Amino acid sequence: MGLLTAACAAYASLAAWLWLTLAQGMFWRTDVRLPPRTAPAHWPSVAIVVPARDEAEVLPRSLPSLLAQDYPGEAEVILVDDGSTDGTGALALRLAAGQPGLPLTVSSPGDPAPGWTGKLWALRHGIALARTAHATEPDFLLLTDADIAHEPDSLRELVAAATSADLDLVSQMARLRVAGLWERLVVPAFVYFFAQLYPFRRINRPSARTAAAAGGCVLLRTEAAVRAGVPDRIRQAVIDDVSLARAVHRSGGRIWLGLAERVDSVRPYPTLADLWRMVSRSAYAQLRHQPLLLAGTVAGLVLVYLVPPAALLTGLAAGRPATAWAGGLAWLLMAGTYLPMLRYYRQPAVLAPLLPFTALLYLLMTVDSAVQHYRGRGASWKGRTYARPSDA
């Protein structure tokens, strides 16, 4: 009975990988970059809004890149100091004083109002300031995190893509830092799993039914933000980037999501504990705090990622070549679809067969996220813990 179960699981896993490879929006391809674009006849105005909470460690590597944007139109940077205790706001002013570039405003909204997450409260304050600081409100808002560094032409290329394709939201998944051992094992897989869940090609279709964005870099038309009622309408969202994209999409906006070429995260995650906190703080929120979704996710991760190597080894040990072949082919498809992401992150191909181990780590992180939630410590970030929306 055990061998029969192993064989059935191996065939089911192989079928899942055939479907993922051929029918899940080609999620594994990494060539979804900014769409074709030309410079507009008139460059629209842009306000760059940066929510920042205790970001003094990374700000010297990110903020100067925003201030140094080579943008032909009118642009400014608004850094919203979200209750920092490490001198983030004062450091930002010193960095701006030491170099020419875009004008910088540093402001603080105070503590979040009840029912708001800290980041969205900061974004609300920054967007309101951008819309009221001048006689006319900006045409676009660039919402970017304090740990994101931009190449000098990043803003220009984002705006050109939005105006050329008549897009309301253009988002790029920043290239995360990959330096240490754990970053090499976990970070490319993080983006791979995200793309598997939200295939970029499928999202970018005009008739798409799903929507997503990467919160580190979101260019948003101001009128689209007003029409969608954001960020007020998503004020309780912990997964704020996906919620933002869904709100814009539901209000009739056109969105685009892809991988970045000119946008990089400078935040280090040197230890497994750092990466664990990064994933587990929002994993259960992604599942809408539903135990049944958690159980289904765990079962799915086991079937898709853990069964193939187990079936290969079991089949070889028990003399069941069909089971071994099914498990081996599923593992081969898994590793093969992971290779493009490893190349994008300039990592060796030898890491591809290790994806089941990384998936096991993500499974444990997801379970831990649920455990922390029920202990009252879920969705915790920099000293704040957020209740699920229905409890907020």
Coordinates of C-alpha atoms in Angstrom, one line a residue:
M1 CA 0.0 0.0 0.0
G2 CA 2.9 2.3 0.8
L3 CA 4.5 1.8 -2.6
L4 CA 1.2 2.2 -4.4
T5 CA 0.7 5.5 -2.5
A6 CA 4.2 6.6 -3.4
A7 CA 3.6 5.8 -7.1
C8 CA 0.3 7.7 -7.1
A9 CA 1.9 10.7 -5.5
A10 CA 4.8 10.6 -8.0
Y11 CA 2.4 10.6 -11.0
A12 CA 0.3 13.4 -9.4
S13 CA 3.4 15.5 -8.9
L14 CA 4.6 14.9 -12.4
A15 CA 1.2 16.0 -13.7
A16 CA 1.3 19.1 -11.6
W17 CA 4.7 20.0 -13.0
L18 CA 3.6 19.4 -16.6
W19 CA 0.7 21.8 -15.9
L20 CA 2.9 24.4 -14.2
T21 CA 5.4 24.3 -17.0
L22 CA 3.0 24.6 -19.9
A23 CA -0.1 26.2 -18.6
Q24 CA 0.8 28.6 -15.7
G25 CA 1.5 31.7 -17.8
M26 CA 5.1 30.7 -18.5
F27 CA 5.8 31.9 -15.0
W28 CA 9.4 30.6 -15.1
R29 CA 10.5 32.9 -17.9
T30 CA 12.5 35.9 -16.8
D31 CA 12.3 38.0 -19.9
V32 CA 9.3 40.1 -18.7
R33 CA 11.0 43.5 -18.6
L34 CA 9.7 47.0 -19.2
P35 CA 7.5 47.1 -22.3
P36 CA 8.6 48.9 -25.5
R37 CA 8.6 52.7 -24.9
T38 CA 9.4 56.0 -26.4
A39 CA 10.0 59.4 -24.8
P40 CA 6.8 61.4 -24.4
A41 CA 6.5 64.8 -26.1
H42 CA 6.0 66.3 -22.7
W43 CA 7.4 64.7 -19.6
P44 CA 4.7 64.5 -16.8
S45 CA 5.4 65.6 -13.3
V46 CA 6.2 62.9 -10.7
A47 CA 6.3 62.8 -6.9
I48 CA 8.5 60.1 -5.4
V49 CA 7.0 59.0 -2.1
V50 CA 9.3 56.9 0.2
P51 CA 7.8 55.5 3.5
A52 CA 10.7 54.9 5.9
R53 CA 10.8 53.5 9.4
D54 CA 14.2 53.0 11.1
E55 CA 16.0 52.9 7.8
A56 CA 19.3 54.7 8.7
E57 CA 21.3 51.6 7.8
V58 CA 20.2 51.4 4.2
L59 CA 19.3 55.0 3.4
P60 CA 22.8 56.1 2.4
R61 CA 22.7 53.5 -0.4
S62 CA 19.2 54.2 -1.6
L63 CA 18.1 57.8 -1.1
P64 CA 21.0 59.4 -3.1
S65 CA 20.0 57.3 -6.1
L66 CA 16.5 58.9 -6.0
L67 CA 17.9 62.4 -5.6
A68 CA 20.2 61.8 -8.6
Q69 CA 17.4 60.8 -11.0
D70 CA 18.1 62.1 -14.5
Y71 CA 14.5 63.0 -15.2
P72 CA 13.6 65.6 -17.9
G73 CA 10.4 66.7 -16.2
E74 CA 9.4 68.1 -12.9
A75 CA 10.0 65.7 -10.0
E76 CA 10.5 65.7 -6.2
V77 CA 11.2 63.3 -3.4
I78 CA 9.0 63.1 -0.3
L79 CA 10.4 60.9 2.5
V80 CA 7.8 60.0 5.1
D81 CA 9.5 59.3 8.5
D82 CA 7.2 56.7 10.0
G83 CA 8.0 57.1 13.7
S84 CA 11.7 56.2 13.3
T85 CA 13.9 56.0 16.4
D86 CA 17.3 55.8 14.6
G87 CA 17.4 59.3 13.1
T88 CA 16.1 58.3 9.7
G89 CA 14.6 61.7 8.9
A90 CA 17.6 63.8 10.0
L91 CA 19.9 61.5 8.0
A92 CA 17.8 62.0 4.9
L93 CA 18.2 65.7 5.2
R94 CA 21.9 65.5 5.6
L95 CA 22.2 63.2 2.6
A96 CA 20.2 65.7 0.5
A97 CA 22.3 68.6 1.7
G98 CA 25.5 66.9 0.5
Q99 CA 24.6 66.6 -3.1
P100 CA 22.6 68.4 -5.9
G101 CA 19.6 66.7 -7.3
L102 CA 15.8 66.5 -6.9
P103 CA 14.3 68.5 -4.1
L104 CA 13.6 66.5 -0.9
T105 CA 10.8 67.0 1.7
V106 CA 10.9 65.0 4.9
S107 CA 7.7 64.8 6.9
S108 CA 6.1 62.6 9.6
P109 CA 2.5 61.6 9.9
G110 CA 2.5 60.6 13.6
D111 CA 1.3 57.3 14.8
P112 CA -1.1 55.3 12.5
A113 CA -4.8 55.8 13.0
P114 CA -6.7 52.7 14.2
G115 CA -7.2 50.2 11.3
W116 CA -4.1 51.4 9.4
T117 CA -0.9 49.6 8.8
G118 CA 2.2 51.8 9.3
K119 CA 3.4 51.8 5.7
L120 CA 0.0 52.6 4.2
W121 CA -0.5 55.4 6.8
A122 CA 2.9 56.8 5.7
L123 CA 1.9 56.5 2.0
R124 CA -1.4 58.2 2.7
H125 CA 0.4 61.1 4.3
G126 CA 3.0 61.3 1.5
I127 CA 0.5 61.2 -1.3
A128 CA -1.7 63.8 0.3
L129 CA 1.4 66.1 0.7
A130 CA 2.4 65.5 -2.9
R131 CA -1.1 66.4 -4.1
T132 CA -1.4 69.6 -2.1
A133 CA 2.1 71.0 -1.9
H134 CA 1.9 72.7 -5.3
A135 CA -0.7 74.5 -7.4
T136 CA -1.2 71.4 -9.5
E137 CA -1.0 67.8 -8.3
P138 CA 1.6 65.5 -9.9
D139 CA 0.7 63.4 -12.9
F140 CA 2.4 60.3 -11.4
L141 CA 3.4 58.9 -8.0
L142 CA 6.4 56.7 -7.7
L143 CA 5.9 54.6 -4.5
T144 CA 9.3 53.1 -3.6
D145 CA 10.7 51.5 -0.4
A146 CA 13.5 53.1 1.5
D147 CA 15.8 50.1 0.8
I148 CA 15.4 50.4 -3.0
A149 CA 18.2 51.9 -5.1
H150 CA 17.5 53.2 -8.6
E151 CA 19.8 53.6 -11.6
P152 CA 19.9 57.3 -12.8
D153 CA 17.5 56.6 -15.7
S154 CA 15.0 54.4 -13.7
L155 CA 12.3 57.1 -13.3
R156 CA 12.6 58.2 -16.9
E157 CA 12.2 54.6 -18.2
L158 CA 9.3 53.9 -15.9
V159 CA 7.4 57.0 -17.0
A160 CA 8.2 56.3 -20.7
A161 CA 6.8 52.8 -20.3
A162 CA 3.6 54.1 -18.6
T163 CA 2.9 56.8 -21.2
S164 CA 3.8 54.7 -24.2
A165 CA 1.5 51.8 -23.3
D166 CA -1.1 54.0 -21.5
L167 CA -0.6 52.1 -18.3
D168 CA -2.0 53.3 -14.9
L169 CA 0.4 51.2 -12.8
V170 CA 3.8 50.0 -13.7
S171 CA 5.6 47.9 -11.1
Q172 CA 9.0 46.2 -11.1
M173 CA 10.1 43.4 -8.8
A174 CA 13.4 44.9 -7.5
R175 CA 16.4 42.6 -7.8
L176 CA 17.0 41.6 -4.2
R177 CA 20.5 41.3 -2.7
V178 CA 22.1 37.9 -3.1
A179 CA 25.5 37.7 -1.3
G180 CA 25.6 35.1 1.5
L181 CA 24.8 31.4 1.5
W182 CA 21.3 31.7 2.8
E183 CA 20.5 34.6 0.4
R184 CA 21.6 32.4 -2.5
L185 CA 19.3 29.6 -1.4
V186 CA 16.3 31.6 -0.4
V187 CA 16.1 34.9 -2.4
P188 CA 15.8 33.6 -6.0
A189 CA 13.3 31.1 -4.9
F190 CA 11.2 33.8 -3.2
V191 CA 10.8 35.6 -6.6
Y192 CA 10.3 32.3 -8.4
F193 CA 7.4 31.4 -6.0
F194 CA 5.9 34.9 -6.4
A195 CA 6.0 34.6 -10.2
Q196 CA 4.4 31.1 -9.9
L197 CA 1.6 32.5 -7.8
Y198 CA 1.2 35.7 -9.9
P199 CA 2.5 34.9 -13.5
F200 CA 3.7 38.2 -14.9
R201 CA 2.5 37.5 -18.5
R202 CA -1.0 36.7 -17.3
I203 CA -1.2 39.8 -15.1
N204 CA -0.1 42.0 -18.0
R205 CA -2.9 41.0 -20.4
P206 CA -5.5 43.7 -20.8
S207 CA -8.2 41.1 -20.1
A208 CA -6.4 39.8 -17.0
R209 CA -8.6 38.6 -14.1
T210 CA -5.8 38.8 -11.5
A211 CA -3.6 41.6 -10.4
A212 CA -0.4 42.0 -8.4
A213 CA 2.5 44.5 -7.9
A214 CA 5.9 44.6 -6.2
G215 CA 5.7 47.2 -3.5
G216 CA 9.3 48.2 -3.8
C217 CA 8.8 50.0 -7.1
V218 CA 5.3 51.1 -8.2
L219 CA 4.7 54.0 -10.6
L220 CA 1.0 55.0 -10.3
R221 CA -1.0 57.6 -12.1
T222 CA -2.4 60.0 -9.6
E223 CA -5.8 60.0 -11.2
A224 CA -5.8 56.2 -11.0
A225 CA -5.0 56.3 -7.3
V226 CA -7.9 58.8 -6.7
R227 CA -10.3 56.6 -8.8
A228 CA -9.3 53.5 -6.9
G229 CA -9.5 55.2 -3.5
V230 CA -6.1 54.1 -2.5
P231 CA -4.5 53.9 -0.1
D232 CA -7.6 54.5 2.1
R233 CA -9.5 51.5 0.6
I234 CA -6.7 49.1 1.4
R235 CA -5.7 50.7 4.7
Q236 CA -5.7 47.4 6.6
A237 CA -3.7 45.4 4.0
V238 CA -0.5 43.7 5.2
I239 CA 0.2 42.5 1.6
D240 CA -0.1 46.1 0.5
D241 CA 1.4 45.8 -3.0
V242 CA -1.0 43.1 -4.2
S243 CA -3.9 44.9 -2.6
L244 CA -3.0 48.1 -4.3
A245 CA -2.8 46.5 -7.7
R246 CA -6.2 44.8 -7.2
A247 CA -7.8 48.1 -6.2
V248 CA -6.4 49.8 -9.3
H249 CA -7.4 46.9 -11.5
R250 CA -11.0 46.7 -10.2
S251 CA -11.4 50.5 -10.8
G252 CA -10.6 50.0 -14.5
G253 CA -6.9 50.7 -14.4
R254 CA -4.3 49.0 -16.6
I255 CA -1.4 47.4 -14.8
W256 CA 1.9 45.9 -15.7
L257 CA 4.4 43.9 -13.6
G258 CA 7.8 42.6 -14.4
L259 CA 11.4 42.0 -13.3
A260 CA 13.7 45.0 -12.8
E261 CA 16.8 45.9 -14.7
R262 CA 17.5 49.3 -13.0
V263 CA 16.1 48.8 -9.6
D264 CA 17.8 46.9 -6.7
S265 CA 17.2 46.2 -3.1
V266 CA 20.1 47.1 -0.8
R267 CA 18.7 45.5 2.3
P268 CA 20.9 42.7 3.6
Y269 CA 19.5 39.4 4.9
P270 CA 22.7 37.8 6.0
T271 CA 21.3 35.0 8.2
L272 CA 18.5 32.5 7.9
A273 CA 16.7 34.1 10.8
D274 CA 16.6 37.4 8.8
L275 CA 15.1 35.7 5.8
W276 CA 12.7 33.7 8.0
R277 CA 11.3 36.9 9.6
M278 CA 11.0 38.5 6.1
V279 CA 8.8 35.6 4.8
S280 CA 6.9 34.6 8.0
R281 CA 5.7 38.0 8.9
S282 CA 3.2 38.1 6.0
A283 CA 2.9 34.5 4.8
Y284 CA -0.2 33.7 6.7
A285 CA -1.7 37.0 5.8
Q286 CA -1.3 36.0 2.2
L287 CA -3.5 33.0 3.0
R288 CA -6.1 35.4 4.5
H289 CA -5.6 33.8 7.9
Q290 CA -7.6 30.8 6.8
P291 CA -6.6 27.4 8.4
L292 CA -8.0 25.5 5.4
L293 CA -5.9 27.6 3.0
L294 CA -2.9 26.9 5.2
A295 CA -3.6 23.2 5.1
G296 CA -4.0 23.2 1.3
T297 CA -0.8 25.2 0.8
V298 CA 1.2 22.8 3.0
A299 CA -0.3 19.8 1.0
G300 CA 0.5 21.6 -2.3
L301 CA 4.1 22.3 -1.3
V302 CA 4.6 18.7 -0.2
L303 CA 3.1 17.3 -3.4
V304 CA 4.8 19.7 -5.8
Y305 CA 8.2 20.1 -4.3
L306 CA 8.9 17.3 -1.8
V307 CA 7.4 14.3 -3.5
P308 CA 9.6 14.3 -6.6
P309 CA 12.9 13.6 -4.8
A310 CA 11.2 11.3 -2.3
A311 CA 9.6 9.4 -5.1
L312 CA 12.9 9.1 -7.0
L313 CA 14.7 7.7 -4.0
T314 CA 11.8 5.4 -3.0
G315 CA 11.5 4.1 -6.5
L316 CA 15.2 3.3 -6.8
A317 CA 15.3 1.7 -3.4
A318 CA 12.2 -0.4 -3.9
G319 CA 13.0 -1.4 -7.5
R320 CA 10.0 0.5 -8.9
P321 CA 11.3 2.2 -12.0
A322 CA 8.0 3.8 -13.0
T323 CA 7.9 5.6 -9.6
A324 CA 11.5 6.6 -9.9
W325 CA 11.0 7.9 -13.4
A326 CA 7.9 9.9 -12.5
G327 CA 9.7 11.5 -9.5
G328 CA 12.9 12.1 -11.5
L329 CA 11.1 13.8 -14.4
A330 CA 9.1 16.0 -12.0
W331 CA 12.3 17.0 -10.2
L332 CA 13.9 17.7 -13.6
L333 CA 11.0 20.0 -14.6
M334 CA 11.3 21.7 -11.3
A335 CA 15.0 22.4 -11.6
G336 CA 14.7 23.3 -15.3
T337 CA 12.0 26.0 -14.7
Y338 CA 14.1 27.3 -11.8
L339 CA 17.3 27.8 -13.9
P340 CA 16.2 31.1 -15.6
M341 CA 15.6 32.7 -12.2
L342 CA 19.1 31.6 -11.1
R343 CA 20.6 33.1 -14.2
Y344 CA 18.7 36.3 -13.6
Y345 CA 20.3 36.4 -10.1
R346 CA 23.7 35.3 -11.6
Q347 CA 23.8 32.2 -9.5
P348 CA 25.2 28.8 -10.4
A349 CA 23.0 26.1 -11.9
V350 CA 24.1 23.7 -9.2
L351 CA 21.5 25.4 -6.9
A352 CA 18.6 24.3 -9.1
P353 CA 18.3 20.7 -7.7
L354 CA 18.2 22.2 -4.2
L355 CA 14.8 23.8 -4.7
P356 CA 13.0 21.1 -2.7
F357 CA 15.1 22.0 0.3
T358 CA 14.3 25.7 -0.1
A359 CA 10.6 24.8 -0.5
L360 CA 10.7 22.9 2.7
L361 CA 12.1 26.0 4.4
Y362 CA 9.2 28.1 3.0
L363 CA 6.7 25.5 4.2
L364 CA 8.1 25.8 7.7
M365 CA 8.1 29.6 7.5
T366 CA 4.5 29.6 6.4
V367 CA 3.5 27.3 9.3
D368 CA 5.5 29.5 11.7
S369 CA 3.7 32.5 10.4
A370 CA 0.3 30.9 11.3
V371 CA 1.7 29.9 14.7
Q372 CA 2.9 33.4 15.4
H373 CA -0.5 34.8 14.3
Y374 CA -2.4 32.7 16.8
R375 CA 0.1 33.7 19.5
G376 CA -0.7 37.3 18.8
R377 CA 2.6 38.1 17.1
G378 CA 1.6 37.7 13.5
A379 CA 2.3 40.2 10.8
S380 CA 4.9 41.9 12.9
W381 CA 7.3 44.4 11.5
K382 CA 9.7 46.8 13.3
G383 CA 7.9 46.9 16.6
R384 CA 4.3 46.8 15.2
T385 CA 2.0 43.8 15.1
Y386 CA -1.1 43.9 12.9
A387 CA -4.4 42.1 13.5
R388 CA -6.2 40.5 10.6
P389 CA -8.5 42.9 8.8
S390 CA -11.7 41.5 10.4
D391 CA -10.3 42.1 13.9
A392 CA -8.8 45.6 13.2

